[in-house]
XYZ file of C-alpha atoms in Angstrom:
645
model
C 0.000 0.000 0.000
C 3.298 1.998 0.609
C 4.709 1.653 -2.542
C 1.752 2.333 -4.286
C 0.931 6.030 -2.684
C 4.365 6.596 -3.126
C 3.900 6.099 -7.189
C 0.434 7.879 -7.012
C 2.167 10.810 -5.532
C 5.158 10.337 -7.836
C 2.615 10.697 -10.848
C 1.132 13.718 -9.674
C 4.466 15.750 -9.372
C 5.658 14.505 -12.986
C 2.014 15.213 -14.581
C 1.740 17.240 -17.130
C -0.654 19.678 -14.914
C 2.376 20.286 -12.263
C 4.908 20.862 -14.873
C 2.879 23.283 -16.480
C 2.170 25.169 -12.982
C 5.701 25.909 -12.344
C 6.091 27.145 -16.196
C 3.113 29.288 -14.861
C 5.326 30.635 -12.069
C 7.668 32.065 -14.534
C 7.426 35.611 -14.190
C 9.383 37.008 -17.260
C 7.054 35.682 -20.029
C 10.193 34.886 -22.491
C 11.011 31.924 -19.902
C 7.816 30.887 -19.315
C 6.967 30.712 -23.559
C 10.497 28.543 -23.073
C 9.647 26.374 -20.205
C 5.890 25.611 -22.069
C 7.605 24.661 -25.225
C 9.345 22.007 -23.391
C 6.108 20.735 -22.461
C 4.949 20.826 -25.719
C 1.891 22.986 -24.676
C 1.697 25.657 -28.086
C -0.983 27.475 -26.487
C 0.360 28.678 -23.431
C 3.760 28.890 -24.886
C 2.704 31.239 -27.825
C 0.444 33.378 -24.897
C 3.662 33.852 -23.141
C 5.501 34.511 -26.069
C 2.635 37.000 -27.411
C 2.955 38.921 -23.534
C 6.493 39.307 -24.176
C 6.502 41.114 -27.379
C 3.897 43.636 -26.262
C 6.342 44.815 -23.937
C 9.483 44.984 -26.312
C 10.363 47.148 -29.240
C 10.310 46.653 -32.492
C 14.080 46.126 -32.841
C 13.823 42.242 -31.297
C 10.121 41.449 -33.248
C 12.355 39.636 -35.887
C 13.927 37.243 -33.337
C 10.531 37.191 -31.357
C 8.426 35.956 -34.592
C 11.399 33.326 -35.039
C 10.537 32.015 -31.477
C 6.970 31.764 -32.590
C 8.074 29.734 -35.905
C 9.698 27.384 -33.558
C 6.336 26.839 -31.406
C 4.746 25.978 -34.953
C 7.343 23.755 -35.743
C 5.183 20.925 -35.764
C 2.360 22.101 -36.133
C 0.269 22.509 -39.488
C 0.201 26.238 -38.993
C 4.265 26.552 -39.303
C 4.736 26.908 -42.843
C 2.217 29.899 -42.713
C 4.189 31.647 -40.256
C 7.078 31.588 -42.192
C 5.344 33.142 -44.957
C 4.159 35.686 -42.409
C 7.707 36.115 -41.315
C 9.252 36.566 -44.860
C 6.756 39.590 -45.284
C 7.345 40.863 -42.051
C 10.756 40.308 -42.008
C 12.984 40.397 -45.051
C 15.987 41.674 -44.332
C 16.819 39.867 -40.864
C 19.413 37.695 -40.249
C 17.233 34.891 -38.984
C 15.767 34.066 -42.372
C 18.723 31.190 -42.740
C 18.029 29.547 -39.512
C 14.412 29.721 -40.788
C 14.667 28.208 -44.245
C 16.998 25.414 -42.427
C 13.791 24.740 -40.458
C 11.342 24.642 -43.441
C 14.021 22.160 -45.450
C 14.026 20.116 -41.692
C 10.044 19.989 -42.445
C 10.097 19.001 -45.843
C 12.672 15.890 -44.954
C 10.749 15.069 -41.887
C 7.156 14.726 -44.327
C 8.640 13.365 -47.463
C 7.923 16.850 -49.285
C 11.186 15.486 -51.769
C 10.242 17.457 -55.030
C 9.982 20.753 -52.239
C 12.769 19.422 -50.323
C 15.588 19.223 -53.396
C 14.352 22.988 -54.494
C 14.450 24.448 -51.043
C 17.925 22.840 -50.957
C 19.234 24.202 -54.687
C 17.673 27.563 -52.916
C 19.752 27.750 -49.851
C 23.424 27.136 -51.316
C 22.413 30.018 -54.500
C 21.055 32.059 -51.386
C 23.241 32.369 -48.866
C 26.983 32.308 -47.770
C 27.262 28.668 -45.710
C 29.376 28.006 -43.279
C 30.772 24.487 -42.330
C 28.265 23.547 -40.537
C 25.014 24.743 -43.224
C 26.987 22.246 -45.770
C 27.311 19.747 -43.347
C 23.403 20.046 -42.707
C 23.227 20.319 -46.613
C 24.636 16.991 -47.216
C 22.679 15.503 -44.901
C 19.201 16.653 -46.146
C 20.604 15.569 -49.611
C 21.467 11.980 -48.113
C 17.800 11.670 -46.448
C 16.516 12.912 -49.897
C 18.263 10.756 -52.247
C 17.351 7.646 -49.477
C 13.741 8.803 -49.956
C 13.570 8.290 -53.753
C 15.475 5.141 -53.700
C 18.841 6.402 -55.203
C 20.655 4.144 -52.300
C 24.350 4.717 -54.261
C 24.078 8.558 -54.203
C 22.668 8.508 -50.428
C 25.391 6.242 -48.773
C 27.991 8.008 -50.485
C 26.505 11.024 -48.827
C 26.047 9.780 -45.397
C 29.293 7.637 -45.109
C 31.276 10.954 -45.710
C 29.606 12.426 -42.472
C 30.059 9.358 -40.234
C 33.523 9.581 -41.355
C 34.238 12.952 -41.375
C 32.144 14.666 -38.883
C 31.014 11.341 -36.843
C 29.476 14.413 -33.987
C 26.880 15.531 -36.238
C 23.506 13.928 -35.816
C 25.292 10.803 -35.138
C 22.059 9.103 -33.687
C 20.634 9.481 -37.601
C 23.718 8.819 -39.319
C 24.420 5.506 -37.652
C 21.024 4.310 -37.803
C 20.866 5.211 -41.264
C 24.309 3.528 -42.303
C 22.793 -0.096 -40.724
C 19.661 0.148 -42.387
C 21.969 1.022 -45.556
C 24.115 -1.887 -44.770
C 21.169 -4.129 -43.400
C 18.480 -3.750 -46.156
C 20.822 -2.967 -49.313
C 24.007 -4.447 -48.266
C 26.139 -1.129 -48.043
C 29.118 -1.978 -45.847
C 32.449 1.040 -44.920
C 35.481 -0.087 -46.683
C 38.334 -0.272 -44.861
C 39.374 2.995 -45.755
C 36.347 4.185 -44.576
C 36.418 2.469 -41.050
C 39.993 3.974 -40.670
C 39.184 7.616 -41.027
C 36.083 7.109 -39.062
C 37.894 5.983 -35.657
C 40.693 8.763 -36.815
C 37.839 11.294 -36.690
C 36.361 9.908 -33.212
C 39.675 9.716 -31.812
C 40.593 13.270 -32.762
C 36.756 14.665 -31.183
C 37.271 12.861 -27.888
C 34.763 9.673 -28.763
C 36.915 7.405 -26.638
C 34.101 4.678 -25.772
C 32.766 4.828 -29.179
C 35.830 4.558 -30.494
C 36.338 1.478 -28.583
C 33.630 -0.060 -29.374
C 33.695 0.356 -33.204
C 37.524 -0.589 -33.403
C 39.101 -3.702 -35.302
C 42.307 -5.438 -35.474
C 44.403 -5.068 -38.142
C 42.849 -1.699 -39.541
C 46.032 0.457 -38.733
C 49.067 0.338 -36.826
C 48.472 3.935 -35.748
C 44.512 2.776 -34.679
C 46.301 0.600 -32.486
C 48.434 3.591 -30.935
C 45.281 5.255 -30.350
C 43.554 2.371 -28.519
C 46.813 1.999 -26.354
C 46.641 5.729 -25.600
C 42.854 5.327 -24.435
C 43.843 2.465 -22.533
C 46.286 4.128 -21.077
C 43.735 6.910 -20.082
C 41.331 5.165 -19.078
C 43.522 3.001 -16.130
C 44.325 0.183 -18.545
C 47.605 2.004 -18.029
C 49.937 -1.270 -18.177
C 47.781 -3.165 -21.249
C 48.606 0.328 -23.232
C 52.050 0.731 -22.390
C 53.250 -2.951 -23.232
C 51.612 -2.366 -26.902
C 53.266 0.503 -27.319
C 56.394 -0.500 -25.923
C 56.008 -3.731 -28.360
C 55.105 -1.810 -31.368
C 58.121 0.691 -30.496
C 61.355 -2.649 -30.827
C 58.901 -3.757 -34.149
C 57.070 -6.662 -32.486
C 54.141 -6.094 -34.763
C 52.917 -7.792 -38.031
C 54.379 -5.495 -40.793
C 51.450 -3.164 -42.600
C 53.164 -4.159 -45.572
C 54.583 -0.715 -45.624
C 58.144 -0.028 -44.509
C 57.630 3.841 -44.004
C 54.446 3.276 -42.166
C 56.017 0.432 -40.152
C 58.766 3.165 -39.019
C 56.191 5.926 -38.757
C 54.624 3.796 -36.077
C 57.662 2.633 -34.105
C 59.077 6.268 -33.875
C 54.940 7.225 -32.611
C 55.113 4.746 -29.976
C 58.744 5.766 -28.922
C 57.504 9.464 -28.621
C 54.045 8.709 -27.192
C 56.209 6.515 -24.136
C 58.648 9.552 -23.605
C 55.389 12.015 -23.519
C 53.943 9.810 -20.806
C 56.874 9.874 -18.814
C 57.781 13.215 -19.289
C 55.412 13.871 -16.187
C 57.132 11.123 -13.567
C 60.673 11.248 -14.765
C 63.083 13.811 -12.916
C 66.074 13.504 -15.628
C 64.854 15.739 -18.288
C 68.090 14.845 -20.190
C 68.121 11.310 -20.081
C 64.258 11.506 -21.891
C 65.690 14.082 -24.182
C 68.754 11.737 -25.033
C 65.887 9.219 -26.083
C 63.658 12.171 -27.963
C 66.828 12.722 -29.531
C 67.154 9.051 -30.596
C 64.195 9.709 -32.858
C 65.417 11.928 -34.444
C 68.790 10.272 -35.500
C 67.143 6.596 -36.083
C 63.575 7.961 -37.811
C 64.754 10.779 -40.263
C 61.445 11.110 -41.674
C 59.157 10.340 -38.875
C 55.917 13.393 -39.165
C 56.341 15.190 -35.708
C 60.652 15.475 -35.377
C 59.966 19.326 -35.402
C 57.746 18.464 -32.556
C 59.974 15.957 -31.105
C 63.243 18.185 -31.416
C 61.628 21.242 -29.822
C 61.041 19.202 -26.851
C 64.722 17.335 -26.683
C 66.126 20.999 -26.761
C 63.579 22.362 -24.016
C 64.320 19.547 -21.668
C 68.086 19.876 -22.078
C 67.639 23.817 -21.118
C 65.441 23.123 -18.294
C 68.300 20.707 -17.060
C 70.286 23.335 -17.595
C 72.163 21.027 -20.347
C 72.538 24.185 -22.356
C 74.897 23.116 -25.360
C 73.104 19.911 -25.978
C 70.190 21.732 -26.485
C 72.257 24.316 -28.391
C 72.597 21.405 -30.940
C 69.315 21.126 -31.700
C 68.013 24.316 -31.956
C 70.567 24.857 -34.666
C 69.362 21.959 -36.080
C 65.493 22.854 -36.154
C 66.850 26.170 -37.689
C 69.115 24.339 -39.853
C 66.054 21.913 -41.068
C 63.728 25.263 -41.479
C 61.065 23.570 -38.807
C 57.559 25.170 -39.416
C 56.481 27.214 -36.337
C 59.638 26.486 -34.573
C 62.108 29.070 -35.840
C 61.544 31.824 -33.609
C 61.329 29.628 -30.559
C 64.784 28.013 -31.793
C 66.160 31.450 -32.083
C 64.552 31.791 -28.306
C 66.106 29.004 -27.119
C 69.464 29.607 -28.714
C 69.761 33.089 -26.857
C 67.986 32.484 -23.870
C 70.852 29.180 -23.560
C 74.045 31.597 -24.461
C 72.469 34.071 -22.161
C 72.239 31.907 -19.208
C 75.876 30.965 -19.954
C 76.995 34.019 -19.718
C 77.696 34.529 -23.250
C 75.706 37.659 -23.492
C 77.594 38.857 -26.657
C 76.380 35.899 -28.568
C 72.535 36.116 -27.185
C 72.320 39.504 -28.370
C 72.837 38.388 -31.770
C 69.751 35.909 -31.579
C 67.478 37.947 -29.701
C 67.978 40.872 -32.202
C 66.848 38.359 -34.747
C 63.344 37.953 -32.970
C 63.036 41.747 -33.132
C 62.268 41.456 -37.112
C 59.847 38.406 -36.248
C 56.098 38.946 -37.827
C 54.944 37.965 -34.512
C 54.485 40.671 -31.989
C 55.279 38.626 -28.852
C 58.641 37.672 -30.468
C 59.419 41.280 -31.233
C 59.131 42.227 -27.557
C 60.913 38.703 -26.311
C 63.867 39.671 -28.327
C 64.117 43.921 -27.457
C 63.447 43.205 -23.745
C 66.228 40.291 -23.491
C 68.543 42.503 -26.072
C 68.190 45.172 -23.657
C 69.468 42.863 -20.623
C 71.821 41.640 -22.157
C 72.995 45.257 -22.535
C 72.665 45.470 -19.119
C 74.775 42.582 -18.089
C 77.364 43.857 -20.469
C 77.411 47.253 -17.735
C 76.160 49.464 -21.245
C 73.354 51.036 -19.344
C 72.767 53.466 -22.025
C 71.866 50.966 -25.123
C 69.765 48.808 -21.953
C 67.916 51.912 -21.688
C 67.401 52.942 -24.913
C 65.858 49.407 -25.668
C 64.060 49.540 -22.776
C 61.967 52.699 -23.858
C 61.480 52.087 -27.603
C 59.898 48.918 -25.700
C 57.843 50.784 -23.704
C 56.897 53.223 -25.738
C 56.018 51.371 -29.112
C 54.171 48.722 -27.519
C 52.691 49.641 -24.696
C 50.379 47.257 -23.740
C 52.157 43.268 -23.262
C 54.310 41.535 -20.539
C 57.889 42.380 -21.518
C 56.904 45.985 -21.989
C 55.828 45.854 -18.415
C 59.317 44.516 -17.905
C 60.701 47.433 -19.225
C 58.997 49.440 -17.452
C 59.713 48.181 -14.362
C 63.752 48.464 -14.913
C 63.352 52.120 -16.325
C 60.903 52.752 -13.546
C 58.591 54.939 -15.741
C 54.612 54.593 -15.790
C 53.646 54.144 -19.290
C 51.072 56.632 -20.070
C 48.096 54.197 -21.743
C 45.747 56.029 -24.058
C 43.052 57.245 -21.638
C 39.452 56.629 -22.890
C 36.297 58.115 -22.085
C 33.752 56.840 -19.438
C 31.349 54.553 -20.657
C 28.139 55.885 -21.289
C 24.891 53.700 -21.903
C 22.587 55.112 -24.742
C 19.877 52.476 -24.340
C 19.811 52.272 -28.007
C 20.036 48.429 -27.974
C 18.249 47.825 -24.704
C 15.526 45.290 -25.815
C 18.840 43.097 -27.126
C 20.676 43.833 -23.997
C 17.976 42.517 -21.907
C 17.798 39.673 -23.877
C 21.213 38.481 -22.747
C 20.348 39.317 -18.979
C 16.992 37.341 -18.852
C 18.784 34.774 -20.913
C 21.623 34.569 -18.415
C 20.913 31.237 -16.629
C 19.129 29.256 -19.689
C 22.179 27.800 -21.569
C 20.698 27.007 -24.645
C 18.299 30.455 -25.061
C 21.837 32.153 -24.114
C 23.830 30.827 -26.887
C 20.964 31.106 -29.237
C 20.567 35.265 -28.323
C 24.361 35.940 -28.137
C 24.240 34.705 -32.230
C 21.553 36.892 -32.753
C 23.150 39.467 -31.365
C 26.750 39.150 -32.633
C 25.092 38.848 -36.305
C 23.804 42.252 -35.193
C 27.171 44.044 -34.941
C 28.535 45.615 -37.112
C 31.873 48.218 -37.912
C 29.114 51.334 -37.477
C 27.418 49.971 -34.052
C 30.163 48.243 -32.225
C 31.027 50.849 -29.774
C 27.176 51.316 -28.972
C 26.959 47.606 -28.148
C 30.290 47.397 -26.583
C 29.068 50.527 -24.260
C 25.933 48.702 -23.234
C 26.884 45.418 -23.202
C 29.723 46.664 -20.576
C 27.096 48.761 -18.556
C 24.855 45.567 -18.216
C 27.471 43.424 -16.968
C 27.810 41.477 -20.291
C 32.014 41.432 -19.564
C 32.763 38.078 -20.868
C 30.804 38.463 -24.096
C 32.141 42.500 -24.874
C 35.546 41.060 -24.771
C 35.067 38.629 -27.614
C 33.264 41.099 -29.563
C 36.306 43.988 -28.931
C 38.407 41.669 -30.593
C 36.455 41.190 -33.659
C 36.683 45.543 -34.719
C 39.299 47.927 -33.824
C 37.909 48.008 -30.213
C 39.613 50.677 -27.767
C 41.822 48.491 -25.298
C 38.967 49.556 -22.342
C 36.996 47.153 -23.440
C 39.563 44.335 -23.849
C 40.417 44.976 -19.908
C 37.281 45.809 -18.088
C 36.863 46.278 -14.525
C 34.213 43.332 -14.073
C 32.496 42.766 -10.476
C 34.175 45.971 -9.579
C 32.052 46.399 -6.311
C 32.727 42.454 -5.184
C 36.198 42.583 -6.255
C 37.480 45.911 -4.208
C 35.218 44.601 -1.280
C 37.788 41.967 -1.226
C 40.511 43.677 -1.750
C 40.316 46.082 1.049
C 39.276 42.403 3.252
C 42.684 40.825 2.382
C 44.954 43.394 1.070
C 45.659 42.089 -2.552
C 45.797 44.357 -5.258
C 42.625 44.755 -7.249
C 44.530 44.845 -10.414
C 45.700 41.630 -9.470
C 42.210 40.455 -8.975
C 40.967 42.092 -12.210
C 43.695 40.137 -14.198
C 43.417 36.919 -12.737
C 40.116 36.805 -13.478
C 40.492 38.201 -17.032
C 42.685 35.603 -17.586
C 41.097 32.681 -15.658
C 37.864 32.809 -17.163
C 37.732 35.953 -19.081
C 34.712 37.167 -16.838
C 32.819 34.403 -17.519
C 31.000 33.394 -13.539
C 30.102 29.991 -15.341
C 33.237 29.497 -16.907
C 33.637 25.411 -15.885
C 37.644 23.715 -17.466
C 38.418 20.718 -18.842
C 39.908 19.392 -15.227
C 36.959 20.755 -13.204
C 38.133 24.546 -12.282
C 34.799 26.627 -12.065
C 33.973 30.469 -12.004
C 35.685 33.628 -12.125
C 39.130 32.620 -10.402
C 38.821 28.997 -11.187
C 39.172 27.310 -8.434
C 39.146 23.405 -7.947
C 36.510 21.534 -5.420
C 39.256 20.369 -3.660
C 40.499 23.280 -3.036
C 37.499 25.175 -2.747
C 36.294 23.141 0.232
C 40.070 23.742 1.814
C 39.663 27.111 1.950
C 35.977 27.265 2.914
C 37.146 24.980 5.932
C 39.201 27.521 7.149
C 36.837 30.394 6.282
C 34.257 28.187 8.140
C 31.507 29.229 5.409
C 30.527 27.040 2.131
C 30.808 28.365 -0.758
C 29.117 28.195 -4.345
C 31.724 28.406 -7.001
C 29.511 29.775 -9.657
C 27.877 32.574 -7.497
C 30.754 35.231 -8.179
C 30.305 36.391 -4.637
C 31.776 33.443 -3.146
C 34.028 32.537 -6.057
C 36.150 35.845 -5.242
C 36.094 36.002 -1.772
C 37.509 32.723 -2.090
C 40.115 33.554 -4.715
C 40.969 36.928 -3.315
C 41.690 34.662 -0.017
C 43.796 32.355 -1.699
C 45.928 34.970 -3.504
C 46.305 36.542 0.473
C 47.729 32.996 1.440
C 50.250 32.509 -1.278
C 51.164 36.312 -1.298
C 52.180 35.861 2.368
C 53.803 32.279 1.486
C 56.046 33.848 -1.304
C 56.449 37.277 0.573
C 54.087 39.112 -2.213
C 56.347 37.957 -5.150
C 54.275 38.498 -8.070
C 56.155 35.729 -10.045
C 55.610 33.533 -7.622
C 52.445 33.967 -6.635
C 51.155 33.711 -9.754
C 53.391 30.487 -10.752
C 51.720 28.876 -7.715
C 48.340 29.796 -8.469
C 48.477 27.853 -11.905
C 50.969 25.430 -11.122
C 50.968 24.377 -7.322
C 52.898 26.507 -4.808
C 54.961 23.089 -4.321
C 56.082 22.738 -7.610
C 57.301 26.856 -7.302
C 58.875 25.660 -4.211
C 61.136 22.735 -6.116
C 61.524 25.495 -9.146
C 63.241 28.252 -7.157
C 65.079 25.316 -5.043
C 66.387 24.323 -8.630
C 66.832 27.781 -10.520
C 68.801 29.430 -7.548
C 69.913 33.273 -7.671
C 67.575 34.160 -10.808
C 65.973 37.535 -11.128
C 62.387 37.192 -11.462
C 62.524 37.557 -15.383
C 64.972 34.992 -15.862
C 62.778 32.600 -13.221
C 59.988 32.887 -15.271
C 61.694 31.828 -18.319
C 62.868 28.369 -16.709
C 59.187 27.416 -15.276
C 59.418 23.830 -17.042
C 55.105 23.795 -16.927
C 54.833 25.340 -20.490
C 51.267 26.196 -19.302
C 52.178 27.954 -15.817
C 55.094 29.979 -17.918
C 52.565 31.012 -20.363
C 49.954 31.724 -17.317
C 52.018 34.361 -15.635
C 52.855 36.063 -18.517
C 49.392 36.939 -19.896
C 48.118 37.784 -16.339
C 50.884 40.039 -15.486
C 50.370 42.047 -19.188
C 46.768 42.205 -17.624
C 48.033 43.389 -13.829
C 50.055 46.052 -16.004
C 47.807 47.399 -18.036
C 44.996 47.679 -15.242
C 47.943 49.213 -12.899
C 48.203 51.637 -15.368
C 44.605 52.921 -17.047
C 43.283 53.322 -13.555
């Protein structure tokens, strides 16, 4: 009798009556026209819906009548109001999205005469993207499967499950075994191979797994040993690779690819060692190995690179000399200016400051920026070690002065001791013009998929004649993370690159534990770009980005508990944290920062090992190629909001 009033009540809550009751209790009508779509109730939702537009201006009625198309969507009144919204509507941006729905109709109801012209339509109409031809092809697969031209339809669909196996891949698999099932249409080998390729390179790991077979590919078989490996099989996926790597393996038939795989499963073993193994020079030895034994193995740019960065880091300078010159010798795509990096940066921790000079001048006519301002800032202390204090200094202000903004220019700064006077810009000022698309965004703000959906709408808004207006009230609502990305995309003043987010919560904090609010502002720019629902691939979540672990740590000691996502809580607990390591690493910026990204352990075991640096030269031996990276782009951020107060 129990059980069975628990299931009556059980059925009540999940009825359809109680989940339309709390759509009811949706008080901004947008939500509620959401939350009653879900449920499938039209009438209610297009009630909402209608509320909501008598309250907007005419600016959003495009995207509002495009909410009401998708409420028709299957229903026999949605073809009419796309011919309503056509009329209404011509010039928006939404009438793509909308003919994408009407060809998703025609497919869906066998409308295939209608279906192949709305389809000829589209690619004359508009400029596609990636993803319109990839929904292209697949309407044209469905089609040609509707009228029986099987041939022309698998070809179709087998490019997408091998290419793009993330799109629709419920469809495309079902399709390909009723394909193979009912017409005998099987994936050649070649086909199998690029499809597990393509799964492996999006992340599929279990469906990879289950769709792979022996014998397809030597480098399949890497693959699965590197899952293994991942997924705690760790011994199973070592021992293949180890026996692929001395050539117990039955040949491909194929000399080069039987080498190509030996010299993969050498490199792949090094790579997962490279984070147990405290002789950086011994693995580099091996990386080097490669090299010498598998001339034309793919990644030796890759591998070399590494073999001379562990040989610096071990402070093994002229065996990584060697191979720098040799990456520069061999021309290695993307690696020349880093060669010419490491070849000064070695000489110059030699004391051969003569010598650097001549390769860090050569970074100064590199066509990327962050080169040119590596190679003047290290030119200039080289200078300085050389006692000419007056070619430092002039290096040191063309620095400063031509670039500005950047964290070797704050370098510079810092040695010439001179403020650099950042272009001051006005005060924000909100003109409302855009206020019915602003508010979008804020009612949208906890609703992932309506969010993404409005941010498109609005960013296919924007334009080189509005951008400032947007950027103005997109800042003044609070829309940080999203004014950023759009900055980047026109000639955007640098104000809006480096907002002051959470300004009240962040110098609330500041005064509480006596960090810097610069600091604050950059860490978070940098962390999460000002995103409060920013989540990483290894679990960090909010502004700061701070782990569980050591969320609860901290809230422990702070005797509260704390909600990572609520930006409140997120700072207080990062500002706290930055207090703690600040008084750990006696408010060494360097340091701090090292240990915020990397572990203040692991700073503790770099400074043990990298004795009697300056802080400059500290940085540049921080073996985490992340963590080095990390405190470079935060402290450009500390410097410019140090100095555009």
């Amino acid at each position: 009798m129990k059980i069975l009033l628990i299931l009556f009540f059980i059925s009540i809550l999940s009825s359809p009556s109680n989940a339309n009751l709390r759509c009811k209790e949706i008080s901004n009508h947008l939500l509620a026209s959401e939350c009653f779509k879900s449920k499938k109730n039209i009438k209610s939702a297009l009630e909402a819906l209608s509320k909501f537009k008598e309250s907007s201006d005419e600016e959003i009625y495009d995207y509002l009548d495009f909410k009401r198309i998708q409420i028709l969507q299957n229903t026999n009144k949605f073809i009419e109001s796309i011919e309503e919204f056509s009329i209404l509507h011509p010039k928006s941006q939404l009438l793509k999205k909308i003919d994408f729905m009407h060809i998703e109709f025609l497919s869906k109801n066998n409308f295939n005469r209608k279906l192949l012209e709305k389809l000829d339509l589209v690619e004359k109409k508009y400029k596609l993207t990636k993803k319109d031809k990839l929904q292209i092809k697949f309407y044209r697969g469905l089609y040609f499967y509707q009228i029986k031209e099987y041939d022309k339809s698998f070809n179709l669909i087998k490019q997408i499950s091998t290419r793009n196996p993330l799109y629709k891949s419920k469809y495309i698999n079902e399709l390909i075994r009723t394909l193979n099932s009912k017409h005998s249409y099987i994936l050649s080998k070649k086909d199998k191979i690029n499809r597990l390729n393509a799964l492996y390179n999006s992340g599929q790991y279990t469906t990879f797994m289950n769709e792979y077979e022996e014998n397809l590919s030597l480098q399949l078989l890497i693959k699965k040993s590197l899952i293994e490996i991942k997924s705690k099989k760790t011994e199973k996926g070592l021992m293949t690779l180890s026996n692929i790597s001395l050539g117990k393996f039955a040949s491909s038939g194929s000399q080069s690819k039987d080498l190509e795989a030996m010299a993969e499963s050498k490199y792949r073993i090094i790579l997962y060692e490279l984070n147990k193994s405290k002789d950086n020079s011994a693995l580099a030895i091996r990386l080097n190995s490669i090299l010498t034994n598998f001339p034309n193995y793919k990644k030796n740019t890759e591998v070399g690179y590494l073999a001379a960065r562990l040989f610096t880091i071990d402070k093994n300078y002229n065996q990584g000399i060697k191979v720098y010159n040799w990456l520069i010798k061999t021309k290695s795509k993307g690696y020349i200016d880093k060669s010419f990096y490491g070849l000064g940066f070695s000489e110059y921790m030699q004391g051969n400051y003569r010598d650097a000079i001549g390769y860090f001048r050569s970074l100064k006519e590199s066509d990327k920026l962050y080169y040119q301002q590596l190679g003047s800032y290290w030119t200039a202390k080289c200078f300085l070690k050389l006692n000419d204090r007056d070619l430092a200094f002039k290096e040191f202000n063309e620095l400063a002065d031509i670039h500005k903004i950047g964290y070797y220019p704050y370098l510079a700064s810092k040695e010439i001791n001179k403020k650099i006077d950042i272009k001051p810009t006005k005060q924000i000022i909100n003109s409302n013009i855009y206020k019915n698309d602003i508010n979008l965004l804020v009612i949208s703000k906890n609703h992932r998929k309506l969010r993404k959906e409005i941010e498109n709408y609005i960013r296919n808004k924007i334009n080189s004649t509005n951008f400032i207006d947007y950027l103005n009230e997109l800042n003044y609502a609070g829309e940080f993370n999203l004014s950023i990305k759009i900055s980047y995309s026109y000639n955007a003043n640098d104000r809006y690159k480096y907002p002051r987010g959470f300004r009240s919560i962040v110098e609330k904090n500041s005064k509480k534990y006596g960090v810097d609010p610069n600091l604050i502002y950059a860490l978070i720019r940098e962390e999460s770009l000002y995103d409060s629902k920013a989540l990483s691939w290894v679990g960090a979540k909010g502004l700061m980005q701070i782990m569980d672990k050591t969320g609860d740590s901290l809230d422990r000691e702070l005797k509260i508990k704390s909600l990572l996502f609520n930006p409140e809580d997120n700072i207080n607990l990062g500002t706290y944290y930055l207090m703690k390591l600040s008084k750990r690493f006696n408010n060494n910026l360097s340091n701090i920062l090292a240990a915020y990204n990397g572990g203040p352990n692991n700073v503790d075991l770099w400074r043990n090992k990298f004795t009697g640096l300056d802080d400059d030269e500290f940085v540049e031996n921080i073996p985490f190629k992340e963590t080095n990276g990390y405190v470079k782009r935060v402290l450009r951020s500390y410097y410019y909001y140090k100095n555009n107060n």
